[in-house]
Amino acid sequence: MALLTGSNKIKTAVFISGKGSNLRSLIKFTKTIKSPISIELIISDNLKAKGLKYGKIFRIKKKIFNFKNKKFTENKLISTLKNNEIKIICLAGFMQILSKSFIKRFKGKILNIHPSLLPKYKGLNTHKRALNDNEKYSGCTVHFVNTKLDSGKIILQKKVKILKNETENSLAKKILVEEHKLYPKAILKIFSL
Ligand code: GRF
């Protein structure tokens, strides 16, 4: 794909619930000329998500949605995405499970990053489970989101060696560093076909 510039970039929303370090790395990526996407919107289910600060720092619109009534909230969310002409959704530490109908509506347009070598260790506590199983390697995966948890088509993975004396914390840190590189790479991969 030829380089996309300015307003031709693919309008993207990033969904977060916490720290937002992947959001930050995606924002940095969008500042590079090779980025095919621009981040127009940050969505969070958590008013206290630390990552929301990046909305302020980088002047990106942010919206908080309370997911207690999922159906109602997703309808509002869909309108917001439409109004902002969002074409791609990047989940980055977003802790809600989106409904099947929401996912179907955005089929092939939702990406997620997961801190394990999928299909191993879907769901939560990935590092703890990998260590308990005495795995030699773990890593991270960027994949398309389908209606089954952490099961959509894999776009890219990065393997990380688990050292002796590795802790959940040290492994999480090491993998996060790789996540920050992998997400932009995965975006480049899918848009350069
Ligand atoms: C990352 O490890 C990501 O893989 C997982 O949640 C974490 C989010 O971290 N889905 P951050 O909020 O991007 O710092």
Tab-separated table of C-alpha atoms in Angstrom, residues 71-151:
chain	number	residue	atom	x	y	z
A	71	LYS	CA	-26.345	-3.569	25.045
A	72	PHE	CA	-27.259	0.055	25.739
A	73	THR	CA	-23.630	1.126	26.018
A	74	GLU	CA	-22.555	-0.628	22.859
A	75	ASN	CA	-25.308	1.131	20.933
A	76	LYS	CA	-24.025	4.484	22.162
A	77	LEU	CA	-20.495	3.381	21.380
A	78	ILE	CA	-21.455	2.441	17.822
A	79	SER	CA	-22.908	5.920	17.263
A	80	THR	CA	-19.742	7.521	18.624
A	81	LEU	CA	-17.563	5.398	16.364
A	82	LYS	CA	-19.743	6.249	13.357
A	83	ASN	CA	-19.772	9.960	14.121
A	84	ASN	CA	-15.984	9.910	14.249
A	85	GLU	CA	-15.733	7.828	11.045
A	86	ILE	CA	-13.752	5.154	12.859
A	87	LYS	CA	-12.697	2.287	10.584
A	88	ILE	CA	-10.407	0.280	12.862
A	89	ILE	CA	-10.538	-0.541	16.572
A	90	CYS	CA	-7.402	-1.467	18.493
A	91	LEU	CA	-8.031	-3.093	21.852
A	92	ALA	CA	-5.099	-2.384	24.158
A	93	GLY	CA	-5.635	-3.723	27.638
A	94	PHE	CA	-9.411	-3.292	27.335
A	95	MET	CA	-11.012	-5.399	30.068
A	96	GLN	CA	-14.551	-5.733	28.711
A	97	ILE	CA	-15.754	-8.579	26.559
A	98	LEU	CA	-17.555	-7.040	23.610
A	99	SER	CA	-20.819	-8.664	22.540
A	100	LYS	CA	-21.001	-11.017	19.573
A	101	SER	CA	-23.206	-8.584	17.697
A	102	PHE	CA	-20.750	-5.721	18.220
A	103	ILE	CA	-17.870	-7.876	17.031
A	104	LYS	CA	-19.796	-9.090	13.989
A	105	ARG	CA	-20.650	-5.538	13.064
A	106	PHE	CA	-16.932	-4.677	12.954
A	107	LYS	CA	-15.819	-7.998	11.495
A	108	GLY	CA	-12.160	-7.907	10.507
A	109	LYS	CA	-11.811	-4.378	11.896
A	110	ILE	CA	-11.000	-5.110	15.558
A	111	LEU	CA	-7.476	-5.996	16.661
A	112	ASN	CA	-6.252	-7.041	20.074
A	113	ILE	CA	-2.914	-7.531	21.774
A	114	HIS	CA	-2.558	-10.413	24.188
A	115	PRO	CA	0.402	-11.191	26.475
A	116	SER	CA	0.957	-14.830	25.537
A	117	LEU	CA	1.789	-16.963	22.552
A	118	LEU	CA	-1.792	-17.722	21.542
A	119	PRO	CA	-3.469	-20.191	21.337
A	120	LYS	CA	-1.718	-20.826	24.656
A	121	TYR	CA	-2.992	-18.986	27.736
A	122	LYS	CA	-6.109	-17.243	26.549
A	123	GLY	CA	-7.780	-15.031	29.141
A	124	LEU	CA	-6.221	-13.587	32.290
A	125	ASN	CA	-3.112	-14.320	34.405
A	126	THR	CA	-1.128	-15.453	31.389
A	127	HIS	CA	2.334	-14.957	32.929
A	128	LYS	CA	1.483	-16.807	36.111
A	129	ARG	CA	0.144	-19.763	34.161
A	130	ALA	CA	3.131	-19.870	31.797
A	131	LEU	CA	5.519	-19.889	34.790
A	132	ASN	CA	3.509	-22.548	36.627
A	133	ASP	CA	3.723	-24.745	33.560
A	134	ASN	CA	7.506	-24.294	33.412
A	135	GLU	CA	7.310	-22.953	29.886
A	136	LYS	CA	10.640	-22.112	28.274
A	137	TYR	CA	9.114	-19.345	26.184
A	138	SER	CA	6.211	-16.976	26.336
A	139	GLY	CA	5.511	-13.808	24.370
A	140	CYS	CA	2.764	-11.732	22.855
A	141	THR	CA	0.289	-11.918	20.021
A	142	VAL	CA	-1.606	-9.400	17.922
A	143	HIS	CA	-4.744	-10.937	16.465
A	144	PHE	CA	-8.059	-10.107	14.889
A	145	VAL	CA	-10.952	-10.284	17.313
A	146	ASN	CA	-13.675	-12.802	16.618
A	147	THR	CA	-16.577	-13.888	18.786
A	148	LYS	CA	-14.494	-16.369	20.787
A	149	LEU	CA	-12.155	-15.006	23.469
A	150	ASP	CA	-8.558	-14.507	22.242
A	151	SER	CA	-9.185	-16.871	19.320
